[in-house]
Amino acid sequence: MTGSDTAEWFEPDWFETGRKAVWPPYARFEAEALPVVAASGVRLTLADGRELIDGVANWWSACHGHGHPAIKAAVSAQLDRFPHLMFAGLAHESAYRLAERLTRLVPGDFTRVFFTESGSVSVEVGLKIALQYAMITGRRFATRFLAFRGGYHGDTLATMPLADPEEGMHAMYAGVFNPALLADLPEDEATTAALDRLLADSAREIAAVVVEPLVQGAGGMKMHAPETLATIRRLCDRHGVLLILDEIFTGFGRTGTMFAFEQAGVVPDILCLSKALSGGTLPLAATLARRPIAEAFERDHPAAVLMHGPTYMANALACAAANASLDLFEAEPRLEQAARIEAQLKAELEPCCALPGVVDVRVKGAIGVVQMDRQTDALRHRFPPLGAWIRPFRDILYLTPSLTIGEGDLSRLTAAIRRVAAS
Ligand SMILES: *Cc1c(COP(=O)(O)O)cnc(C)c1O
């Protein structure tokens, strides 16, 4: 934090000593962090007793708010049985129930679920499934991936090259790894023709096309129409290439439907889920494959064994949390809440359009974005004094609140954005 109003904030001893030891994400060592001692619903309680309304929801994942009692109870009951079991040779109810539920919940003929512990790894698993599928089906030379400008698919070595090499956060790694083929999203005739040509020229060497449906999150909350996604699906079909959808951010109601791809009336071949899968409580991710892909792995072929198996795969606490989260989606009106949030975000962020320095305001489901004509990192310290936990990045101020947020709390967040955008 900078600014005089924060200098006297109480700092507990663990914070003073620990800050010299932790390595913060995407930041230099001196990056500031706020000591939090409790989190409940949409409220974070700081060590000095102050409360902030959470506009970010644990990096877009805490869809039911913090500390939902139903998730706590499910995790606690699982903890009494066991927190974890190795997933090779041992089976447990939470993971088996969750896998079967996901195959029923996700539209399309998804028949197999591979569990991992982070979104990045679930994308890597999707890539490996596509590579091995190519080997099984006699396309050993198909070893590359096609991704889109503005995209982001994780921080690991194989997912970094799928991100936008110029705009993405991993630009310093450009040239270090085998780059993905890169295309513009097919949003008009020219870009559609360009993608069609690129696929026509390169389909032979492409194992899969990878894209975030409807909203490119970490690339700056860029939104595209469902028709764009439908075009990608159509071109993948035309050229016989698998489509991997990364719904790690968009999944579980964030864009207004349970999964963003439903709005385009298409189904991917491989689907990656994480973030809100466990309600934003415990690390969990899932990679789902449709029947034809899964069936290829039933063939008698040396590549028909997926060579992956993390130690904490299908962690029992995380799977219990995910089952409880899905129960909440069944019992409570999350999609209606997302629709209400969308309407409110539109109404309350729209006035920002008139402000100097604002270049765009856009809303999709429970995602509200005010894009500025400059980098916004320097504005971060302005929000806590307004009682808001909002974390601008790149050139945007944005909200991705819990779907359970109340109208009054959301109004306080949008008011904070309007105020900071105006100054
Ligand atoms: C967050 C995110 C990832 C990476 O997930 P981690 O759990 O942070 O590894 C990948 N793709 C998208 C679209 C994401 O939003």
Tab-separated table of C-alpha atoms and ligand atoms in Angstrom:
chain	number	residue	atom	x	y	z
A	1	MET	CA	0.000	0.000	0.000
A	2	THR	CA	1.024	3.561	-0.539
A	3	GLY	CA	-0.704	6.658	0.786
A	4	SER	CA	-0.955	8.126	4.244
A	5	ASP	CA	-4.324	6.597	5.119
A	6	THR	CA	-2.783	3.140	5.152
A	7	ALA	CA	0.462	3.781	7.009
A	8	GLU	CA	-1.038	3.212	10.444
A	9	TRP	CA	-2.704	-0.103	9.545
A	10	PHE	CA	-2.074	-2.673	12.193
A	11	GLU	CA	0.316	-5.378	10.994
A	12	PRO	CA	0.417	-8.678	12.905
A	13	ASP	CA	3.803	-10.245	13.712
A	14	TRP	CA	3.395	-13.165	11.255
A	15	PHE	CA	2.935	-10.609	8.513
A	16	GLU	CA	6.007	-8.581	9.442
A	17	THR	CA	8.304	-11.589	9.515
A	18	GLY	CA	6.689	-13.693	6.804
A	19	ARG	CA	6.684	-10.983	4.157
A	20	LYS	CA	10.469	-11.287	3.988
A	21	ALA	CA	10.133	-15.002	3.202
A	22	VAL	CA	7.231	-15.438	0.787
A	23	TRP	CA	7.696	-15.102	-2.944
A	24	PRO	CA	4.656	-13.227	-4.268
A	25	PRO	CA	2.943	-14.040	-7.612
A	26	TYR	CA	3.546	-11.886	-10.693
A	27	ALA	CA	5.340	-9.312	-8.573
A	28	ARG	CA	8.579	-8.068	-7.122
A	29	PHE	CA	9.357	-9.004	-3.525
A	30	GLU	CA	8.295	-5.628	-2.161
A	31	ALA	CA	4.769	-6.024	-3.573
A	32	GLU	CA	2.193	-5.076	-0.978
A	33	ALA	CA	-0.397	-7.484	0.410
A	34	LEU	CA	-3.156	-6.932	2.957
A	35	PRO	CA	-3.213	-9.165	6.056
A	36	VAL	CA	-6.600	-10.915	6.180
A	37	VAL	CA	-7.797	-12.657	9.330
A	38	ALA	CA	-11.301	-13.752	8.284
A	39	ALA	CA	-13.405	-14.129	5.153
A	40	SER	CA	-17.134	-14.689	5.120
A	41	GLY	CA	-19.660	-14.209	2.329
A	42	VAL	CA	-18.371	-11.279	0.269
A	43	ARG	CA	-16.476	-9.729	3.181
A	44	LEU	CA	-12.773	-9.868	3.948
A	45	THR	CA	-11.748	-8.839	7.460
A	46	LEU	CA	-8.308	-7.273	7.734
A	47	ALA	CA	-6.023	-7.609	10.726
A	48	ASP	CA	-6.912	-4.092	11.867
A	49	GLY	CA	-10.615	-4.951	11.896
A	50	ARG	CA	-11.512	-3.197	8.649
A	51	GLU	CA	-13.848	-4.942	6.240
A	52	LEU	CA	-13.523	-4.948	2.476
A	53	ILE	CA	-16.214	-6.074	0.041
A	54	ASP	CA	-14.654	-8.642	-2.257
A	55	GLY	CA	-15.025	-7.743	-5.942
A	56	VAL	CA	-12.607	-10.397	-7.213
A	57	ALA	CA	-13.843	-13.570	-5.450
A	58	ASN	CA	-10.538	-15.387	-5.042
A	59	TRP	CA	-9.291	-14.817	-8.558
A	60	TRP	CA	-12.781	-15.348	-10.055
A	61	SER	CA	-13.457	-18.626	-8.279
A	62	ALA	CA	-15.445	-18.105	-5.061
A	63	CYS	CA	-18.859	-18.312	-6.732
A	64	HIS	CA	-20.787	-18.911	-3.465
A	65	GLY	CA	-18.831	-16.349	-1.446
A	66	HIS	CA	-16.259	-17.180	1.218
A	67	GLY	CA	-16.808	-19.871	3.817
A	68	HIS	CA	-20.166	-21.196	2.648
A	69	PRO	CA	-21.409	-23.394	5.511
A	70	ALA	CA	-22.484	-26.233	3.192
A	71	ILE	CA	-18.996	-26.484	1.677
A	72	LYS	CA	-17.347	-26.239	5.087
A	73	ALA	CA	-19.547	-29.057	6.398
A	74	ALA	CA	-18.791	-31.298	3.405
A	75	VAL	CA	-15.048	-30.712	3.694
A	76	SER	CA	-15.154	-31.276	7.428
A	77	ALA	CA	-17.022	-34.590	7.007
A	78	GLN	CA	-14.492	-35.684	4.398
A	79	LEU	CA	-11.641	-34.683	6.695
A	80	ASP	CA	-13.034	-37.019	9.344
A	81	ARG	CA	-12.799	-39.909	6.859
A	82	PHE	CA	-9.482	-38.931	5.209
A	83	PRO	CA	-8.173	-35.750	3.543
A	84	HIS	CA	-6.456	-37.539	0.708
A	85	LEU	CA	-5.839	-40.921	-0.868
A	86	MET	CA	-3.464	-41.777	-3.670
A	87	PHE	CA	-5.619	-42.165	-6.759
A	88	ALA	CA	-3.800	-45.104	-8.308
A	89	GLY	CA	-5.287	-48.374	-7.166
A	90	LEU	CA	-7.442	-46.749	-4.467
A	91	ALA	CA	-10.898	-45.310	-5.050
A	92	HIS	CA	-12.958	-42.889	-3.004
A	93	GLU	CA	-16.564	-41.797	-3.128
A	94	SER	CA	-16.080	-38.028	-3.434
A	95	ALA	CA	-14.049	-38.295	-6.647
A	96	TYR	CA	-16.130	-41.061	-8.208
A	97	ARG	CA	-19.380	-39.232	-7.514
A	98	LEU	CA	-17.926	-35.973	-8.825
A	99	ALA	CA	-16.652	-37.520	-12.062
A	100	GLU	CA	-20.000	-39.109	-12.821
A	101	ARG	CA	-21.827	-35.882	-11.957
A	102	LEU	CA	-19.635	-33.813	-14.246
A	103	THR	CA	-20.251	-36.131	-17.192
A	104	ARG	CA	-24.005	-35.633	-16.612
A	105	LEU	CA	-23.818	-31.897	-15.909
A	106	VAL	CA	-21.745	-30.841	-18.912
A	107	PRO	CA	-23.767	-30.791	-22.160
A	108	GLY	CA	-22.480	-33.223	-24.769
A	109	ASP	CA	-21.252	-36.805	-24.705
A	110	PHE	CA	-18.406	-36.338	-22.237
A	111	THR	CA	-17.600	-39.719	-20.764
A	112	ARG	CA	-14.237	-39.405	-18.948
A	113	VAL	CA	-12.908	-36.985	-16.337
A	114	PHE	CA	-9.248	-36.608	-15.360
A	115	PHE	CA	-8.691	-34.747	-12.071
A	116	THR	CA	-5.691	-32.537	-11.349
A	117	GLU	CA	-4.964	-29.770	-8.860
A	118	SER	CA	-4.672	-26.621	-10.962
A	119	GLY	CA	-6.086	-25.041	-14.069
A	120	SER	CA	-2.741	-24.896	-15.844
A	121	VAL	CA	-2.217	-28.598	-15.318
A	122	SER	CA	-5.727	-29.400	-16.535
A	123	VAL	CA	-4.851	-27.620	-19.786
A	124	GLU	CA	-1.572	-29.543	-19.991
A	125	VAL	CA	-3.549	-32.755	-19.543
A	126	GLY	CA	-5.905	-31.648	-22.322
A	127	LEU	CA	-2.889	-31.081	-24.578
A	128	LYS	CA	-1.492	-34.508	-23.682
A	129	ILE	CA	-4.831	-36.186	-24.367
A	130	ALA	CA	-4.889	-34.480	-27.784
A	131	LEU	CA	-1.298	-35.512	-28.523
A	132	GLN	CA	-1.862	-39.124	-27.511
A	133	TYR	CA	-5.169	-39.197	-29.392
A	134	ALA	CA	-3.263	-38.109	-32.496
A	135	MET	CA	-0.740	-40.909	-31.950
A	136	ILE	CA	-3.481	-43.501	-31.433
A	137	THR	CA	-5.315	-42.391	-34.558
A	138	GLY	CA	-2.221	-42.487	-36.752
A	139	ARG	CA	-1.408	-38.759	-36.775
A	140	ARG	CA	1.928	-38.867	-34.984
A	141	PHE	CA	3.081	-35.761	-36.831
A	142	ALA	CA	0.277	-33.700	-35.240
A	143	THR	CA	2.320	-32.193	-32.408
A	144	ARG	CA	1.452	-28.501	-32.463
A	145	PHE	CA	-1.360	-26.390	-31.067
A	146	LEU	CA	-3.254	-23.410	-32.408
A	147	ALA	CA	-4.263	-20.657	-29.976
A	148	PHE	CA	-5.642	-17.127	-30.240
A	149	ARG	CA	-4.333	-13.617	-29.713
A	150	GLY	CA	-5.422	-12.267	-26.342
A	151	GLY	CA	-5.587	-15.746	-24.830
A	152	TYR	CA	-4.226	-17.138	-21.575
A	153	HIS	CA	-4.145	-20.786	-20.532
A	154	GLY	CA	-1.837	-20.975	-17.536
A	155	ASP	CA	1.671	-20.380	-16.228
A	156	THR	CA	3.339	-23.740	-16.819
A	157	LEU	CA	5.886	-24.356	-19.556
A	158	ALA	CA	3.484	-25.932	-22.050
A	159	THR	CA	0.626	-23.495	-21.436
A	160	MET	CA	2.701	-20.306	-21.670
A	161	PRO	CA	3.263	-20.664	-25.432
A	162	LEU	CA	-0.531	-20.784	-25.904
A	163	ALA	CA	-0.865	-17.221	-24.607
A	164	ASP	CA	-0.539	-14.104	-26.694
A	165	PRO	CA	3.255	-13.792	-27.098
A	166	GLU	CA	3.272	-10.014	-27.378
A	167	GLU	CA	0.486	-8.922	-25.075
A	168	GLY	CA	0.518	-11.835	-22.670
A	169	MET	CA	2.286	-11.840	-19.335
A	170	HIS	CA	4.905	-14.308	-20.519
A	171	ALA	CA	6.423	-12.175	-23.260
A	172	MET	CA	9.900	-12.638	-21.781
A	173	TYR	CA	9.674	-16.332	-22.629
A	174	ALA	CA	9.028	-15.680	-26.323
A	175	GLY	CA	11.392	-17.808	-28.363
A	176	VAL	CA	12.200	-20.144	-25.485
A	177	PHE	CA	9.592	-22.755	-26.353
A	178	ASN	CA	8.050	-24.212	-29.461
A	179	PRO	CA	5.475	-21.503	-30.111
A	180	ALA	CA	1.837	-22.275	-30.781
A	181	LEU	CA	0.351	-21.310	-34.113
A	182	LEU	CA	-1.362	-18.046	-33.387
A	183	ALA	CA	-4.538	-16.669	-34.959
A	184	ASP	CA	-6.895	-13.770	-34.475
A	185	LEU	CA	-10.318	-14.776	-33.224
A	186	PRO	CA	-12.556	-15.218	-36.295
A	187	GLU	CA	-14.751	-12.206	-35.599
A	188	ASP	CA	-15.267	-11.010	-39.170
A	189	GLU	CA	-14.855	-12.217	-42.736
A	190	ALA	CA	-11.148	-11.450	-42.993
A	191	THR	CA	-10.138	-13.126	-39.744
A	192	THR	CA	-12.397	-16.090	-40.469
A	193	ALA	CA	-10.775	-16.547	-43.882
A	194	ALA	CA	-7.329	-16.227	-42.295
A	195	LEU	CA	-8.089	-18.923	-39.723
A	196	ASP	CA	-9.551	-21.153	-42.421
A	197	ARG	CA	-6.327	-20.749	-44.465
A	198	LEU	CA	-4.058	-21.350	-41.494
A	199	LEU	CA	-5.951	-24.540	-40.659
A	200	ALA	CA	-5.946	-25.642	-44.310
A	201	ASP	CA	-2.169	-25.184	-44.451
A	202	SER	CA	-1.335	-26.651	-41.046
A	203	ALA	CA	-4.099	-29.046	-39.954
A	204	ARG	CA	-1.769	-31.973	-40.572
A	205	GLU	CA	0.572	-30.856	-37.796
A	206	ILE	CA	-2.075	-29.537	-35.379
A	207	ALA	CA	-3.142	-31.742	-32.456
A	208	ALA	CA	-5.767	-29.282	-31.213
A	209	VAL	CA	-7.099	-25.735	-31.247
A	210	VAL	CA	-7.323	-24.168	-27.786
A	211	VAL	CA	-9.529	-21.232	-26.830
A	212	GLU	CA	-11.264	-19.573	-23.885
A	213	PRO	CA	-14.963	-19.405	-24.823
A	214	LEU	CA	-16.629	-15.948	-24.880
A	215	VAL	CA	-14.246	-14.199	-22.470
A	216	GLN	CA	-10.450	-14.117	-22.585
A	217	GLY	CA	-9.815	-13.504	-18.888
A	218	ALA	CA	-6.198	-12.859	-17.981
A	219	GLY	CA	-5.640	-11.379	-21.449
A	220	GLY	CA	-7.705	-8.399	-20.331
A	221	MET	CA	-11.320	-9.625	-20.044
A	222	LYS	CA	-11.833	-9.416	-23.794
A	223	MET	CA	-15.233	-10.631	-24.917
A	224	HIS	CA	-16.338	-12.222	-28.163
A	225	ALA	CA	-19.714	-13.243	-29.559
A	226	PRO	CA	-21.006	-16.815	-29.359
A	227	GLU	CA	-20.942	-16.830	-33.195
A	228	THR	CA	-17.142	-16.512	-33.036
A	229	LEU	CA	-16.953	-19.679	-30.982
A	230	ALA	CA	-19.373	-21.410	-33.367
A	231	THR	CA	-17.106	-20.398	-36.270
A	232	ILE	CA	-14.078	-21.911	-34.520
A	233	ARG	CA	-15.979	-25.167	-33.969
A	234	ARG	CA	-17.076	-25.226	-37.628
A	235	LEU	CA	-13.525	-24.657	-38.907
A	236	CYS	CA	-12.105	-27.310	-36.553
A	237	ASP	CA	-14.659	-29.768	-37.966
A	238	ARG	CA	-13.914	-28.762	-41.539
A	239	HIS	CA	-10.192	-29.422	-41.068
A	240	GLY	CA	-10.476	-32.414	-38.745
A	241	VAL	CA	-8.802	-30.817	-35.745
A	242	LEU	CA	-9.794	-31.281	-32.069
A	243	LEU	CA	-11.172	-28.320	-30.142
A	244	ILE	CA	-10.129	-27.808	-26.505
A	245	LEU	CA	-12.185	-25.263	-24.568
A	246	ASP	CA	-10.583	-23.705	-21.524
A	247	GLU	CA	-13.592	-22.910	-19.298
A	248	ILE	CA	-11.413	-22.486	-16.235
A	249	PHE	CA	-12.592	-18.895	-15.822
A	250	THR	CA	-15.923	-18.965	-17.643
A	251	GLY	CA	-17.310	-22.219	-16.224
A	252	PHE	CA	-19.943	-22.516	-13.472
A	253	GLY	CA	-22.203	-19.597	-14.253
A	254	ARG	CA	-19.685	-16.803	-14.642
A	255	THR	CA	-20.937	-15.766	-18.106
A	256	GLY	CA	-24.615	-16.330	-17.300
A	257	THR	CA	-24.932	-19.967	-18.385
A	258	MET	CA	-23.445	-22.892	-16.503
A	259	PHE	CA	-20.784	-23.154	-19.233
A	260	ALA	CA	-20.017	-20.406	-21.721
A	261	PHE	CA	-19.957	-22.756	-24.713
A	262	GLU	CA	-23.680	-23.476	-24.254
A	263	GLN	CA	-24.388	-19.974	-25.609
A	264	ALA	CA	-22.786	-20.903	-28.926
A	265	GLY	CA	-24.702	-24.163	-29.313
A	266	VAL	CA	-21.480	-26.109	-29.812
A	267	VAL	CA	-19.615	-28.773	-27.854
A	268	PRO	CA	-15.821	-29.007	-27.614
A	269	ASP	CA	-13.893	-32.279	-27.802
A	270	ILE	CA	-11.978	-31.642	-24.602
A	271	LEU	CA	-13.025	-29.336	-21.761
A	272	CYS	CA	-10.882	-27.866	-18.962
A	273	LEU	CA	-12.487	-26.808	-15.674
A	274	SER	CA	-11.024	-25.417	-12.462
A	275	LYS	CA	-11.395	-22.168	-10.483
A	276	ALA	CA	-15.097	-22.301	-9.415
A	277	LEU	CA	-15.162	-26.109	-9.639
A	278	SER	CA	-14.523	-26.327	-5.883
A	279	GLY	CA	-16.431	-23.114	-5.189
A	280	GLY	CA	-13.089	-21.344	-4.906
A	281	THR	CA	-12.138	-23.226	-1.754
A	282	LEU	CA	-9.590	-25.959	-2.508
A	283	PRO	CA	-7.292	-26.602	-5.479
A	284	LEU	CA	-9.005	-28.816	-8.025
A	285	ALA	CA	-9.247	-29.072	-11.793
A	286	ALA	CA	-10.816	-31.460	-14.267
A	287	THR	CA	-10.184	-32.303	-17.899
A	288	LEU	CA	-13.157	-33.902	-19.648
A	289	ALA	CA	-13.063	-35.865	-22.906
A	290	ARG	CA	-15.937	-36.761	-25.202
A	291	ARG	CA	-16.829	-40.303	-26.063
A	292	PRO	CA	-14.903	-40.623	-29.374
A	293	ILE	CA	-11.700	-39.387	-27.695
A	294	ALA	CA	-12.186	-41.602	-24.665
A	295	GLU	CA	-12.984	-44.590	-26.868
A	296	ALA	CA	-9.714	-44.186	-28.742
A	297	PHE	CA	-8.001	-44.829	-25.400
A	298	GLU	CA	-9.777	-48.193	-25.255
A	299	ARG	CA	-7.889	-49.397	-28.315
A	300	ASP	CA	-4.922	-51.701	-28.188
A	301	HIS	CA	-2.190	-49.131	-28.803
A	302	PRO	CA	0.953	-48.160	-26.887
A	303	ALA	CA	-0.217	-44.521	-26.680
A	304	ALA	CA	-3.605	-45.525	-25.252
A	305	VAL	CA	-2.500	-44.998	-21.634
A	306	LEU	CA	-2.584	-41.365	-20.509
A	307	MET	CA	0.812	-40.822	-18.902
A	308	HIS	CA	-0.167	-38.471	-16.114
A	309	GLY	CA	-0.893	-38.887	-12.382
A	310	PRO	CA	-0.186	-36.102	-9.898
A	311	THR	CA	0.374	-36.980	-6.230
A	312	TYR	CA	-2.613	-34.914	-5.117
A	313	MET	CA	-4.830	-35.946	-8.012
A	314	ALA	CA	-8.540	-36.010	-7.094
A	315	ASN	CA	-7.808	-34.766	-3.586
A	316	ALA	CA	-10.670	-35.943	-1.407
A	317	LEU	CA	-11.230	-32.645	0.425
A	318	ALA	CA	-11.318	-30.757	-2.873
A	319	CYS	CA	-13.690	-33.279	-4.464
A	320	ALA	CA	-15.982	-33.063	-1.418
A	321	ALA	CA	-15.967	-29.274	-1.773
A	322	ALA	CA	-16.791	-29.586	-5.484
A	323	ASN	CA	-19.716	-31.927	-4.811
A	324	ALA	CA	-21.041	-29.492	-2.213
A	325	SER	CA	-20.583	-26.657	-4.692
A	326	LEU	CA	-22.588	-28.530	-7.348
A	327	ASP	CA	-25.284	-29.203	-4.717
A	328	LEU	CA	-25.487	-25.438	-4.184
A	329	PHE	CA	-25.862	-24.836	-7.918
A	330	GLU	CA	-28.792	-27.279	-7.824
A	331	ALA	CA	-30.402	-25.875	-4.685
A	332	GLU	CA	-29.867	-22.141	-5.155
A	333	PRO	CA	-30.599	-19.849	-8.122
A	334	ARG	CA	-27.015	-19.084	-9.171
A	335	LEU	CA	-27.818	-18.435	-12.842
A	336	GLU	CA	-30.615	-16.023	-11.933
A	337	GLN	CA	-28.182	-14.318	-9.588
A	338	ALA	CA	-25.678	-14.027	-12.451
A	339	ALA	CA	-28.400	-12.463	-14.631
A	340	ARG	CA	-29.268	-9.979	-11.902
A	341	ILE	CA	-25.591	-9.091	-11.441
A	342	GLU	CA	-25.254	-8.614	-15.214
A	343	ALA	CA	-28.165	-6.163	-15.292
A	344	GLN	CA	-26.827	-4.245	-12.309
A	345	LEU	CA	-23.270	-4.118	-13.650
A	346	LYS	CA	-24.581	-2.785	-16.965
A	347	ALA	CA	-26.647	-0.095	-15.286
A	348	GLU	CA	-24.009	0.988	-12.785
A	349	LEU	CA	-20.834	0.793	-14.886
A	350	GLU	CA	-22.373	2.293	-18.026
A	351	PRO	CA	-21.924	5.897	-16.738
A	352	CYS	CA	-18.146	5.300	-16.864
A	353	CYS	CA	-18.383	5.507	-20.691
A	354	ALA	CA	-18.660	9.275	-20.402
A	355	LEU	CA	-15.462	9.639	-18.351
A	356	PRO	CA	-12.269	10.885	-19.968
A	357	GLY	CA	-9.683	8.101	-20.043
A	358	VAL	CA	-12.299	5.334	-20.317
A	359	VAL	CA	-12.138	3.593	-23.692
A	360	ASP	CA	-14.688	0.802	-23.173
A	361	VAL	CA	-17.221	-0.572	-20.706
A	362	ARG	CA	-18.314	-4.178	-21.180
A	363	VAL	CA	-20.327	-6.670	-19.190
A	364	LYS	CA	-20.957	-10.376	-19.648
A	365	GLY	CA	-22.739	-12.336	-16.919
A	366	ALA	CA	-21.053	-11.605	-13.604
A	367	ILE	CA	-18.063	-9.917	-15.246
A	368	GLY	CA	-17.939	-6.126	-15.421
A	369	VAL	CA	-15.051	-4.309	-17.092
A	370	VAL	CA	-14.046	-0.676	-17.423
A	371	GLN	CA	-11.146	-0.353	-19.836
A	372	MET	CA	-8.901	2.678	-19.481
A	373	ASP	CA	-6.489	4.339	-21.902
A	374	ARG	CA	-3.561	3.507	-19.605
A	375	GLN	CA	-2.156	0.828	-17.301
A	376	THR	CA	-4.195	0.503	-14.109
A	377	ASP	CA	-1.843	-1.251	-11.654
A	378	ALA	CA	-1.049	2.084	-10.035
A	379	LEU	CA	-4.719	2.464	-9.077
A	380	ARG	CA	-4.765	-0.651	-6.895
A	381	HIS	CA	-4.109	1.197	-3.648
A	382	ARG	CA	-7.136	3.418	-4.209
A	383	PHE	CA	-9.715	0.687	-3.577
A	384	PRO	CA	-9.149	-0.537	0.024
A	385	PRO	CA	-9.749	2.931	1.488
A	386	LEU	CA	-13.112	2.815	-0.322
A	387	GLY	CA	-13.917	-0.475	1.436
A	388	ALA	CA	-13.434	-2.532	-1.731
A	389	TRP	CA	-11.141	-5.386	-2.695
A	390	ILE	CA	-10.683	-4.744	-6.405
A	391	ARG	CA	-7.478	-5.577	-8.224
A	392	PRO	CA	-6.967	-3.815	-11.549
A	393	PHE	CA	-4.507	-5.263	-14.039
A	394	ARG	CA	-3.306	-4.392	-17.546
A	395	ASP	CA	-5.541	-1.508	-18.650
A	396	ILE	CA	-8.759	-2.535	-16.910
A	397	LEU	CA	-10.740	-2.072	-13.725
A	398	TYR	CA	-13.012	-5.070	-13.340
A	399	LEU	CA	-15.423	-6.927	-11.076
A	400	THR	CA	-15.954	-10.692	-10.883
A	401	PRO	CA	-17.951	-10.883	-7.656
A	402	SER	CA	-19.357	-13.969	-6.004
A	403	LEU	CA	-22.685	-14.877	-7.605
A	404	THR	CA	-24.220	-14.544	-4.134
A	405	ILE	CA	-23.348	-10.865	-3.732
A	406	GLY	CA	-26.229	-8.647	-2.625
A	407	GLU	CA	-27.421	-5.594	-4.514
A	408	GLY	CA	-26.160	-3.097	-1.939
A	409	ASP	CA	-22.683	-4.613	-1.747
A	410	LEU	CA	-22.397	-4.711	-5.537
A	411	SER	CA	-23.433	-1.063	-5.676
A	412	ARG	CA	-20.610	-0.169	-3.321
A	413	LEU	CA	-18.160	-1.945	-5.624
A	414	THR	CA	-19.428	-0.252	-8.787
A	415	ALA	CA	-19.383	3.098	-6.983
A	416	ALA	CA	-15.728	2.509	-6.094
A	417	ILE	CA	-14.933	1.741	-9.750
A	418	ARG	CA	-16.780	4.852	-10.962
A	419	ARG	CA	-14.934	6.966	-8.451
A	420	VAL	CA	-11.464	5.638	-9.275
A	421	ALA	CA	-12.114	5.707	-13.036
A	422	ALA	CA	-13.169	9.351	-12.716
A	423	SER	CA	-9.951	10.534	-11.082
B	1	LIG	C1	-6.765	-19.171	-14.165
B	1	LIG	C2	-6.747	-19.725	-15.533
B	1	LIG	C3	-5.867	-20.754	-15.896
B	1	LIG	C4	-4.816	-21.288	-14.960
B	1	LIG	O1	-5.352	-21.888	-13.840
B	1	LIG	P1	-4.409	-22.060	-12.543
B	1	LIG	O2	-5.251	-22.801	-11.580
B	1	LIG	O3	-4.070	-20.682	-12.106
B	1	LIG	O4	-3.213	-22.828	-12.985
B	1	LIG	C5	-5.949	-21.254	-17.172
B	1	LIG	N1	-6.845	-20.795	-18.048
B	1	LIG	C6	-7.715	-19.811	-17.731
B	1	LIG	C7	-8.712	-19.355	-18.741
B	1	LIG	C8	-7.673	-19.235	-16.471
B	1	LIG	O5	-8.516	-18.233	-16.172
